[in-house]
XYZ file of C-alpha atoms in Angstrom:
666
model
C 53.292 -87.238 -82.047
C 52.710 -90.992 -81.814
C 56.343 -91.734 -82.554
C 57.375 -89.122 -80.042
C 55.302 -90.778 -77.336
C 56.628 -94.217 -78.296
C 60.173 -92.947 -77.915
C 59.234 -91.081 -74.751
C 57.754 -94.116 -72.996
C 60.627 -96.350 -74.119
C 60.619 -99.668 -72.252
C 58.121 -98.481 -69.594
C 54.638 -99.949 -69.658
C 51.631 -98.664 -67.701
C 49.260 -101.598 -67.791
C 46.949 -100.236 -65.077
C 47.507 -102.839 -62.358
C 47.977 -102.226 -58.606
C 50.027 -103.980 -55.940
C 48.575 -105.357 -52.762
C 48.828 -101.898 -51.098
C 46.787 -100.389 -53.940
C 49.698 -98.524 -55.509
C 49.808 -98.343 -59.305
C 52.297 -100.579 -61.106
C 54.720 -99.466 -63.826
C 56.623 -102.219 -65.645
C 60.156 -101.584 -66.880
C 61.673 -104.106 -69.316
C 65.388 -104.325 -68.692
C 67.471 -104.114 -71.902
C 69.038 -107.276 -73.200
C 71.980 -105.525 -74.836
C 74.086 -102.618 -73.701
C 73.651 -100.848 -77.034
C 69.908 -100.570 -76.517
C 70.250 -98.857 -73.106
C 70.060 -95.032 -72.958
C 70.075 -93.546 -69.484
C 68.829 -90.137 -70.692
C 65.960 -91.763 -72.469
C 65.195 -93.738 -69.307
C 65.081 -90.582 -67.186
C 62.769 -88.909 -69.701
C 60.533 -91.962 -69.725
C 60.424 -92.030 -65.909
C 59.646 -88.309 -65.774
C 56.866 -88.663 -68.346
C 55.271 -91.669 -66.665
C 55.356 -89.925 -63.302
C 53.700 -86.872 -64.891
C 50.740 -89.036 -65.855
C 49.821 -89.561 -62.217
C 48.414 -86.950 -59.876
C 50.280 -85.488 -56.936
C 48.136 -87.418 -54.506
C 48.868 -90.724 -56.263
C 52.578 -89.957 -56.309
C 52.532 -89.134 -52.591
C 50.986 -92.520 -51.861
C 53.714 -94.147 -53.924
C 54.173 -96.026 -57.206
C 55.520 -99.559 -57.626
C 58.042 -100.062 -60.437
C 58.481 -103.687 -61.503
C 61.696 -104.331 -63.453
C 61.213 -107.334 -65.738
C 64.823 -108.596 -65.911
C 64.226 -112.259 -66.676
C 65.913 -111.959 -70.054
C 68.605 -109.437 -69.149
C 72.035 -109.979 -67.636
C 73.007 -108.787 -64.213
C 75.239 -105.935 -65.315
C 72.587 -104.343 -67.500
C 69.940 -104.951 -64.854
C 72.034 -103.298 -62.155
C 72.763 -100.353 -64.450
C 69.096 -100.025 -65.316
C 68.036 -100.235 -61.650
C 70.638 -97.659 -60.630
C 69.360 -95.104 -63.148
C 65.790 -95.977 -62.245
C 66.462 -95.245 -58.588
C 68.237 -92.059 -59.581
C 65.172 -90.940 -61.503
C 62.993 -91.804 -58.488
C 65.216 -90.065 -55.963
C 62.418 -87.650 -54.879
C 59.561 -90.130 -55.185
C 58.243 -92.512 -52.475
C 58.348 -95.370 -54.993
C 58.942 -99.075 -54.525
C 61.196 -100.985 -56.966
C 60.758 -104.720 -57.465
C 63.294 -106.471 -59.672
C 62.153 -109.788 -61.149
C 65.157 -112.006 -61.966
C 65.381 -115.524 -63.271
C 65.790 -118.401 -60.819
C 69.488 -118.907 -61.705
C 70.218 -115.471 -60.282
C 69.521 -116.704 -56.767
C 71.854 -119.678 -57.142
C 74.751 -117.227 -57.207
C 73.557 -115.918 -53.800
C 74.057 -112.275 -54.461
C 72.241 -110.492 -51.615
C 72.771 -106.800 -52.386
C 73.758 -105.538 -55.751
C 72.812 -101.851 -55.433
C 73.892 -98.818 -53.488
C 71.683 -97.197 -50.903
C 69.472 -94.455 -52.367
C 67.111 -91.924 -50.845
C 64.260 -94.281 -51.641
C 63.850 -97.745 -50.243
C 66.102 -100.552 -51.352
C 65.007 -102.444 -54.477
C 63.498 -105.828 -53.906
C 65.025 -108.664 -55.908
C 62.684 -111.565 -56.247
C 62.161 -114.410 -58.656
C 59.020 -114.497 -60.705
C 57.588 -117.179 -58.468
C 57.645 -114.844 -55.454
C 56.047 -111.897 -57.267
C 52.625 -112.865 -55.931
C 53.830 -111.902 -52.453
C 53.634 -108.271 -53.529
C 51.332 -108.278 -56.511
C 48.414 -110.385 -57.514
C 48.770 -112.077 -60.874
C 45.585 -110.416 -62.081
C 47.369 -107.060 -61.804
C 50.331 -107.879 -64.090
C 50.581 -108.777 -67.732
C 51.340 -112.157 -69.176
C 55.058 -111.321 -69.450
C 55.201 -111.558 -65.664
C 52.917 -114.523 -65.510
C 49.769 -112.503 -64.938
C 46.401 -112.287 -66.626
C 46.062 -108.515 -67.067
C 45.385 -107.577 -70.673
C 47.378 -104.688 -72.009
C 47.539 -103.203 -75.512
C 50.439 -100.808 -75.683
C 49.423 -99.427 -79.084
C 45.951 -98.599 -77.804
C 47.479 -97.013 -74.713
C 49.731 -94.912 -76.966
C 46.719 -93.810 -79.017
C 44.841 -92.674 -75.931
C 47.900 -90.895 -74.581
C 48.282 -89.164 -77.933
C 44.701 -87.898 -77.614
C 45.259 -86.849 -74.020
C 48.548 -85.081 -74.727
C 47.067 -83.359 -77.738
C 44.172 -82.193 -75.550
C 46.537 -80.988 -72.813
C 48.650 -79.118 -75.328
C 45.621 -77.514 -76.951
C 44.250 -76.746 -73.487
C 47.481 -75.007 -72.532
C 47.441 -72.948 -75.705
C 43.752 -72.132 -75.354
C 43.991 -71.120 -71.702
C 47.054 -69.028 -72.442
C 45.098 -67.292 -75.168
C 42.118 -66.892 -72.818
C 44.334 -65.261 -70.220
C 45.937 -63.015 -72.812
C 42.653 -61.825 -74.344
C 41.031 -61.431 -70.913
C 43.990 -59.350 -69.781
C 43.675 -57.171 -72.885
C 39.942 -56.670 -72.295
C 40.271 -55.965 -68.588
C 43.222 -53.660 -69.170
C 41.337 -51.391 -71.579
C 41.560 -47.731 -70.611
C 38.510 -45.842 -69.433
C 36.587 -43.749 -71.893
C 34.245 -44.496 -74.736
C 36.905 -44.036 -77.437
C 39.481 -46.290 -75.769
C 36.901 -48.965 -74.938
C 35.431 -48.898 -78.457
C 38.898 -49.073 -79.991
C 39.775 -52.044 -77.786
C 36.517 -53.795 -78.669
C 37.064 -53.230 -82.390
C 40.630 -54.503 -82.250
C 39.847 -57.579 -80.155
C 36.435 -58.503 -81.545
C 37.786 -61.135 -83.968
C 40.270 -62.394 -81.381
C 37.501 -62.664 -78.788
C 35.260 -64.608 -81.160
C 38.083 -66.939 -82.220
C 39.204 -67.503 -78.658
C 35.653 -68.164 -77.494
C 35.163 -70.620 -80.359
C 38.484 -72.270 -79.543
C 37.580 -72.577 -75.865
C 34.127 -73.965 -76.636
C 35.653 -76.486 -79.038
C 38.198 -77.465 -76.408
C 35.509 -77.906 -73.772
C 33.440 -80.011 -76.137
C 36.492 -82.083 -77.006
C 37.226 -82.544 -73.321
C 33.675 -83.710 -72.713
C 34.005 -86.202 -75.541
C 37.296 -87.423 -74.110
C 35.724 -87.879 -70.694
C 33.034 -89.953 -72.356
C 35.519 -92.035 -74.391
C 38.887 -92.007 -72.599
C 39.770 -95.374 -71.126
C 36.572 -97.060 -72.310
C 38.486 -99.617 -74.364
C 40.698 -100.391 -71.347
C 37.930 -100.805 -68.824
C 37.695 -104.416 -67.652
C 37.505 -105.428 -64.061
C 40.333 -103.067 -63.139
C 40.573 -99.385 -64.095
C 44.115 -98.157 -64.131
C 45.133 -95.316 -61.851
C 46.700 -93.557 -64.831
C 43.296 -93.510 -66.538
C 41.581 -92.193 -63.418
C 44.209 -89.504 -62.859
C 44.139 -88.539 -66.537
C 40.356 -88.240 -66.470
C 40.557 -86.158 -63.285
C 43.195 -83.980 -64.892
C 41.019 -83.546 -67.980
C 38.051 -82.675 -65.771
C 40.100 -80.104 -63.834
C 41.400 -78.612 -67.055
C 37.832 -78.399 -68.358
C 36.722 -76.646 -65.161
C 39.633 -74.243 -65.455
C 38.819 -73.648 -69.125
C 35.179 -72.976 -68.274
C 36.227 -70.578 -65.524
C 38.575 -68.694 -67.812
C 35.989 -68.684 -70.589
C 33.476 -67.191 -68.173
C 36.107 -64.665 -67.151
C 36.604 -63.846 -70.841
C 32.862 -63.436 -71.374
C 32.644 -61.333 -68.231
C 35.532 -59.155 -69.382
C 33.848 -58.759 -72.779
C 30.520 -57.954 -71.092
C 32.293 -55.496 -68.796
C 33.901 -53.887 -71.824
C 30.522 -53.627 -73.532
C 29.030 -52.285 -70.314
C 31.856 -49.787 -69.996
C 31.124 -48.615 -73.544
C 27.402 -48.370 -72.778
C 28.190 -46.615 -69.495
C 30.566 -44.275 -71.274
C 27.871 -43.493 -73.848
C 25.360 -42.881 -71.067
C 27.847 -40.678 -69.223
C 28.461 -38.762 -72.456
C 24.718 -38.283 -72.926
C 24.422 -37.119 -69.333
C 27.287 -34.677 -69.801
C 25.650 -33.312 -72.955
C 22.289 -33.032 -71.167
C 23.824 -31.280 -68.165
C 25.653 -28.915 -70.477
C 22.474 -28.138 -72.446
C 20.462 -27.421 -69.293
C 23.219 -25.260 -67.825
C 23.737 -23.305 -71.047
C 19.986 -22.709 -71.431
C 19.755 -21.407 -67.876
C 22.779 -19.137 -68.280
C 21.774 -17.815 -71.703
C 18.144 -18.146 -72.786
C 16.692 -18.355 -69.281
C 18.730 -15.396 -68.075
C 17.669 -13.348 -71.105
C 14.004 -14.183 -70.483
C 14.185 -13.074 -66.860
C 16.146 -9.946 -67.730
C 13.562 -8.925 -70.334
C 10.703 -9.223 -67.805
C 11.272 -6.676 -65.049
C 8.101 -4.561 -65.021
C 5.571 -4.806 -62.193
C 2.621 -2.880 -63.702
C 0.910 0.382 -62.866
C -2.708 -0.783 -62.439
C -4.692 -3.969 -62.001
C -4.989 -4.682 -65.731
C -1.267 -4.339 -66.447
C -0.343 -6.309 -63.307
C -2.667 -9.173 -64.262
C -1.294 -9.185 -67.810
C 2.284 -9.341 -66.495
C 1.302 -12.187 -64.183
C -0.176 -14.133 -67.099
C 2.975 -13.461 -69.126
C 5.040 -14.795 -66.229
C 2.913 -17.943 -66.067
C 3.608 -18.445 -69.775
C 7.310 -17.953 -69.013
C 7.144 -20.593 -66.282
C 5.448 -22.973 -68.715
C 8.271 -22.413 -71.189
C 10.743 -23.363 -68.429
C 8.849 -26.553 -67.603
C 10.624 -28.515 -70.347
C 13.997 -27.531 -68.900
C 12.832 -28.486 -65.407
C 11.673 -31.847 -66.719
C 15.002 -32.400 -68.473
C 16.787 -31.450 -65.255
C 14.721 -33.895 -63.186
C 15.309 -36.627 -65.774
C 19.067 -36.028 -65.637
C 19.084 -36.249 -61.843
C 17.091 -39.475 -61.986
C 19.413 -40.992 -64.586
C 22.546 -39.989 -62.666
C 21.177 -41.479 -59.440
C 20.105 -44.617 -61.317
C 23.595 -44.941 -62.827
C 25.177 -44.589 -59.388
C 22.862 -47.264 -57.979
C 23.643 -49.511 -60.968
C 27.359 -49.240 -60.208
C 28.277 -46.953 -63.091
C 31.365 -44.924 -62.291
C 30.446 -41.260 -62.592
C 33.476 -39.135 -63.521
C 34.470 -36.300 -61.235
C 33.902 -33.846 -64.086
C 30.284 -34.962 -64.416
C 29.807 -34.731 -60.656
C 31.191 -31.198 -60.695
C 28.971 -30.296 -63.676
C 25.948 -31.714 -61.863
C 26.689 -29.692 -58.732
C 27.139 -26.574 -60.855
C 23.857 -27.323 -62.679
C 22.105 -27.753 -59.314
C 23.447 -24.400 -58.139
C 22.471 -22.644 -61.369
C 18.964 -24.078 -61.507
C 18.369 -23.310 -57.822
C 19.475 -19.731 -58.402
C 17.300 -19.518 -61.517
C 14.292 -21.025 -59.724
C 14.808 -18.654 -56.782
C 14.846 -15.659 -59.084
C 11.831 -16.988 -60.996
C 9.989 -17.512 -57.715
C 10.942 -14.007 -56.586
C 9.597 -12.594 -59.851
C 6.354 -14.541 -59.418
C 5.951 -13.305 -55.828
C 6.529 -9.718 -56.966
C 3.877 -9.991 -59.680
C 1.389 -11.680 -57.337
C 1.997 -8.971 -54.740
C 1.697 -6.274 -57.416
C -1.592 -7.682 -58.730
C -2.952 -7.979 -55.193
C -1.810 -4.449 -54.340
C -3.418 -2.831 -57.382
C -6.548 -4.913 -56.887
C -6.769 -3.647 -53.309
C -6.137 -0.084 -54.505
C -8.897 -0.350 -57.101
C -11.262 -1.939 -54.608
C -10.425 0.662 -51.950
C -11.036 3.647 -54.211
C -14.192 2.090 -55.652
C -15.688 1.270 -52.249
C -14.831 4.630 -50.734
C -16.420 6.345 -53.740
C -19.563 4.221 -53.471
C -19.876 4.796 -49.735
C -19.193 8.493 -50.141
C -21.862 8.834 -52.816
C -24.500 6.572 -51.271
C -24.095 7.135 -47.544
C -22.229 10.422 -47.106
C -23.182 12.829 -49.880
C -26.863 11.882 -50.195
C -28.204 11.400 -46.664
C -31.984 10.929 -46.454
C -32.975 12.296 -43.048
C -36.588 12.847 -44.031
C -37.203 9.213 -43.157
C -35.922 9.226 -39.613
C -36.958 5.621 -39.059
C -34.185 4.553 -41.476
C -31.451 6.668 -39.882
C -30.395 3.932 -37.475
C -30.115 1.332 -40.249
C -28.139 3.775 -42.372
C -25.879 4.466 -39.385
C -25.214 0.740 -38.855
C -24.504 0.326 -42.548
C -22.119 3.276 -42.471
C -20.256 1.906 -39.440
C -19.964 -1.531 -41.025
C -18.717 0.026 -44.249
C -16.189 2.070 -42.293
C -14.883 -1.081 -40.573
C -14.572 -2.854 -43.925
C -12.781 0.144 -45.385
C -10.352 0.162 -42.435
C -9.596 -3.539 -42.932
C -9.161 -2.988 -46.664
C -6.878 -0.025 -46.028
C -4.697 -2.016 -43.614
C -4.376 -4.828 -46.161
C -3.550 -2.301 -48.893
C -0.831 -0.625 -46.817
C 0.691 -3.965 -45.788
C 0.694 -5.221 -49.363
C 2.211 -1.969 -50.614
C 4.986 -2.114 -48.017
C 5.587 -5.779 -48.815
C 5.811 -5.024 -52.543
C 8.196 -2.138 -51.858
C 10.419 -4.412 -49.756
C 10.421 -7.076 -52.476
C 11.416 -4.540 -55.103
C 14.144 -3.107 -52.874
C 15.774 -6.516 -52.274
C 18.989 -7.232 -54.237
C 18.685 -9.418 -57.343
C 21.200 -12.148 -58.227
C 21.662 -13.921 -61.533
C 21.997 -17.676 -62.048
C 25.677 -17.529 -61.053
C 24.893 -15.736 -57.800
C 26.224 -12.374 -58.951
C 24.409 -9.173 -58.032
C 22.668 -7.533 -60.970
C 21.048 -4.136 -61.145
C 17.328 -4.049 -61.902
C 15.802 -0.565 -62.002
C 12.674 -0.526 -59.831
C 12.984 3.099 -58.659
C 10.031 4.383 -60.709
C 7.820 1.502 -59.542
C 8.747 2.063 -55.896
C 8.033 5.804 -56.266
C 4.664 5.038 -57.878
C 3.721 2.663 -55.059
C 4.676 5.209 -52.403
C 2.643 7.911 -54.155
C -0.354 5.575 -54.218
C 0.115 4.893 -50.499
C 0.275 8.658 -49.810
C -2.858 9.209 -51.888
C -4.552 6.414 -49.994
C -3.593 7.978 -46.675
C -4.887 11.428 -47.704
C -8.101 9.930 -49.066
C -8.501 7.921 -45.879
C -8.235 11.036 -43.689
C -10.750 12.960 -45.812
C -13.056 9.972 -45.937
C -12.893 9.503 -42.172
C -13.743 13.179 -41.564
C -16.767 13.041 -43.859
C -17.875 9.715 -42.468
C -17.527 11.011 -38.918
C -19.623 14.081 -39.757
C -22.243 11.945 -41.434
C -22.149 9.509 -38.532
C -22.906 12.338 -36.085
C -25.750 13.526 -38.311
C -27.199 10.037 -38.548
C -26.855 9.558 -34.812
C -28.768 12.819 -34.276
C -31.426 11.687 -36.723
C -31.617 8.357 -34.917
C -31.959 10.185 -31.595
C -34.695 12.424 -33.043
C -36.560 9.375 -34.228
C -36.178 7.598 -30.905
C -37.084 10.706 -28.876
C -40.206 11.440 -30.887
C -41.113 7.778 -30.871
C -40.838 7.727 -27.085
C -42.802 11.015 -26.911
C -45.554 9.416 -28.980
C -45.526 6.569 -26.517
C -45.860 9.111 -23.680
C -48.942 10.575 -25.408
C -50.375 7.079 -25.684
C -49.671 6.537 -21.998
C -51.452 9.827 -21.119
C -54.451 8.785 -23.167
C -54.411 5.410 -21.477
C -54.229 7.097 -18.063
C -57.169 9.290 -19.043
C -59.216 6.248 -19.991
C -58.211 4.482 -16.793
C -59.169 7.516 -14.742
C -62.576 7.684 -16.402
C -63.178 3.999 -15.783
C -61.614 3.412 -12.384
C -60.903 6.741 -10.669
C -64.159 8.728 -10.976
C -66.061 7.329 -7.928
C -66.586 9.309 -4.722
C -66.525 7.646 -1.292
C -69.349 7.507 1.251
C -67.375 8.696 4.241
C -64.406 10.806 5.070
C -61.921 7.940 5.390
C -62.852 6.441 2.066
C -62.638 9.840 0.425
C -59.214 10.459 1.983
C -57.999 7.134 0.563
C -59.384 8.055 -2.860
C -57.677 11.439 -2.665
C -54.326 9.740 -1.951
C -54.755 7.358 -4.887
C -55.820 10.211 -7.125
C -52.760 12.222 -6.101
C -50.503 9.282 -7.018
C -52.328 8.978 -10.332
C -51.778 12.685 -11.007
C -48.064 12.361 -10.176
C -47.715 9.467 -12.646
C -49.492 11.430 -15.330
C -47.373 14.483 -14.629
C -44.157 12.415 -14.854
C -45.306 10.968 -18.164
C -46.091 14.432 -19.455
C -42.734 15.810 -18.352
C -40.939 12.786 -19.920
C -42.646 13.359 -23.254
C -42.099 17.101 -23.059
C -38.373 16.703 -22.415
C -38.031 14.238 -25.293
C -39.825 16.589 -27.660
C -37.698 19.527 -26.560
C -34.515 17.480 -27.119
C -35.782 16.311 -30.512
C -36.644 19.911 -31.397
C -33.108 21.014 -30.514
C -31.639 18.216 -32.659
C -33.971 19.200 -35.504
C -32.680 22.766 -35.233
C -29.112 21.414 -35.299
C -29.792 19.222 -38.318
C -31.941 21.904 -39.966
C -34.869 19.558 -40.265
C -38.551 20.375 -40.543
C -40.212 21.032 -37.151
C -43.791 20.302 -38.168
C -43.818 16.717 -36.887
C -42.281 17.781 -33.610
C -44.766 20.642 -33.157
C -47.655 18.327 -33.967
C -46.500 15.879 -31.319
C -46.038 18.741 -28.855
C -49.588 20.002 -29.499
C -50.980 16.510 -29.133
C -49.046 16.012 -25.913
C -50.346 19.303 -24.523
C -53.903 18.431 -25.494
C -53.698 15.028 -23.864
C -52.155 16.519 -20.773
C -54.696 19.356 -20.543
C -57.556 16.939 -21.009
C -56.220 14.633 -18.337
C -55.310 17.499 -16.013
C -58.767 19.136 -16.332
C -60.562 15.897 -15.581
C -58.220 15.167 -12.699
C -58.728 18.637 -11.168
C -62.485 18.358 -11.519
C -62.481 14.967 -9.836
C -60.217 16.271 -7.087
C -62.651 19.149 -6.528
C -65.500 16.657 -6.186
C -63.537 14.682 -3.667
C -62.692 17.766 -1.664
C -66.289 19.164 -1.661
C -67.686 15.778 -0.771
C -65.191 15.454 2.033
C -66.173 18.904 3.418
C -69.851 17.958 3.161
C -69.339 14.722 5.047
C -67.300 16.410 7.755
C -69.885 19.214 8.184
C -72.793 16.797 8.284
C -71.011 14.639 10.801
C -70.364 17.730 12.917
C -73.992 18.891 12.757
C -75.207 15.424 13.642
C -72.953 15.386 16.658
C -74.204 18.836 17.745
C -77.875 17.814 17.339
C -77.239 14.708 19.336
C -75.596 16.756 22.053
C -78.536 19.253 22.162
C -80.977 16.383 22.335
C -79.121 14.964 25.285
C -78.976 18.384 27.115
C -82.639 19.405 26.685
C -83.938 17.347 29.619
C -81.177 18.639 31.800
C -81.478 22.421 31.361
C -84.171 24.993 32.139
C -84.805 28.658 31.907
C -82.310 30.784 30.132
C -80.035 27.901 29.231
C -82.901 26.120 27.616
C -83.822 29.249 25.700
C -80.198 29.606 24.518
C -80.105 25.949 23.667
C -83.230 26.302 21.550
C -81.749 29.315 19.782
C -78.661 27.212 19.003
C -80.919 24.407 17.800
C -82.681 26.761 15.402
C -79.389 28.017 14.029
C -78.114 24.464 13.685
C -81.248 23.372 11.886
C -80.788 26.225 9.442
C -77.249 25.014 8.769
C -78.463 21.462 8.406
C -81.083 22.608 5.928
C -78.416 24.474 3.994
C -76.125 21.439 3.969
C -78.977 19.255 2.787
C -79.537 21.597 -0.107
C -75.789 21.535 -0.792
C -75.777 17.732 -0.692
C -78.634 17.621 -3.164
C -76.728 19.982 -5.452
C -73.523 17.890 -5.074
C -75.462 14.751 -5.855
C -76.723 16.256 -9.063
C -73.206 17.373 -9.949
C -71.737 13.942 -9.238
C -74.109 12.515 -11.762
C -72.583 14.733 -14.420
C -69.504 13.382 -16.414
C -65.981 14.587 -15.636
C -65.458 15.571 -19.245
C -67.483 15.674 -22.415
C -65.790 12.459 -23.687
C -67.165 10.410 -20.775
């Protein structure tokens, strides 16, 4: 490759200098003999040298210095012509350095007009007008050091790097394209990974080696040439190497990303396959094992024990389904997580998931319906058992064995019976509602996991429930009749107790009135007015006592009638009646005796007052009358005195009687 570059550069030298405008300088040594000139080789050399520089440098322009001091005019002109032809599309400047004798011939223009600017023909002494001597080599009178062999060595390294870079990046693109173009699916992706694994490793190693080599070149390239001036070719080559390294890194990252994507696609494909298997397992279990389990459990029980046992069996069935539910929830979580992670879920898996959702919802609905039926059945038979047990207890304790001998407990028993009847009514309503609800649940259509109607025979269970409801209704009517009869009996017993209790209170009141009369109503007044007032009070007292007696008598008569109706013993009632009569007779006798005293005393006081008035009148008339009138007056006086004497005797007798008690108890 060194010889190739030597031939390729030919007579061109890139020493690294710049003209006064900062453009890089390329030196062309004009041939001394016509045999050594090759225009094709010159064009190749020009093309290669131009390729060393960047586009930006070439746009700014490059200065070509033709060292023609030792060449003749004809060869120089030929060389310049082909140079300008090779630079036809470049904004380059051409400076031709000729010996001093060339100007003595006064040749002003020796070239044809080209697309570029006209070449400048100057002697070596005028070269400093365009270029400083420090920017040219000693061949042109400058001081710039240049080692062509060293330059060739560095170009060999650079060209080798560029060639390897081209090959490596081509391989990177090819392998990346293979990896990114792998077909979807775990088998295709795995096959692609297996086939390209060695190629990927080799290409990655090649790219890493190239990048490391490029870094080393950046650290070493042009170091031996660096003096006060760094050539533009070195700078552009380093920039080109740096850009190629960046491109290589980018494509290597793309390769790694493609490989990672391929690995991810394989992992995603494996995960999708697992999800598909899981969805299939859940769906098949629901359609086969789960459906068989539900089909084999279709009884609802015939009493509380069987219903509770079926409910416990159903709970065990639900526990056996919990693993499937957990697997289902895990699958949903994984599918959602894959979607959020950017994993492409195939349409088939989406359709399988939707079908699994539909199947498990149908299965869960049927399982829930079965659970509701068993709960309703257990509640119904529990209510039936409780209803029959409570009605039997109430019938035995409160209806069939009434204890009316203890009338004081009749009211409490009545309240207990009414409360029990209310509880039984509430229990009966709940039983009927639950039975109707259970019948409706059993009559509803049943669908399998696929939503198809299936036939489940619940006719016998529905008939059994309706018979129980009819039995409950008949028992309720009989129970209500017996309870109503017993309620009436207890109410009568309660009335008997209350009536006789009030009658006893009436007897107490009569006795109290008797005591009050003996203490406060046995005095006799001293004059007619006082006695009249006492008579009025005594009459009111007698009316109160009579009302009390009549109240007690009516109560006892009513209680006696109720006792006849209830066929109860009448001894207590008769005893109270006798006691009431005795109290009333005792009070009435004392009251009549006291009333007689008041009346006799009142007559005595009126008679005495009358006799006193008559005696007073006679006393006043005696001085006024004589003769026969006086005699008649005296006869009247004698008769009046006899009456007065009789009344005095009567008063003495009344006084002795008033000292006697009204009754023996006083």
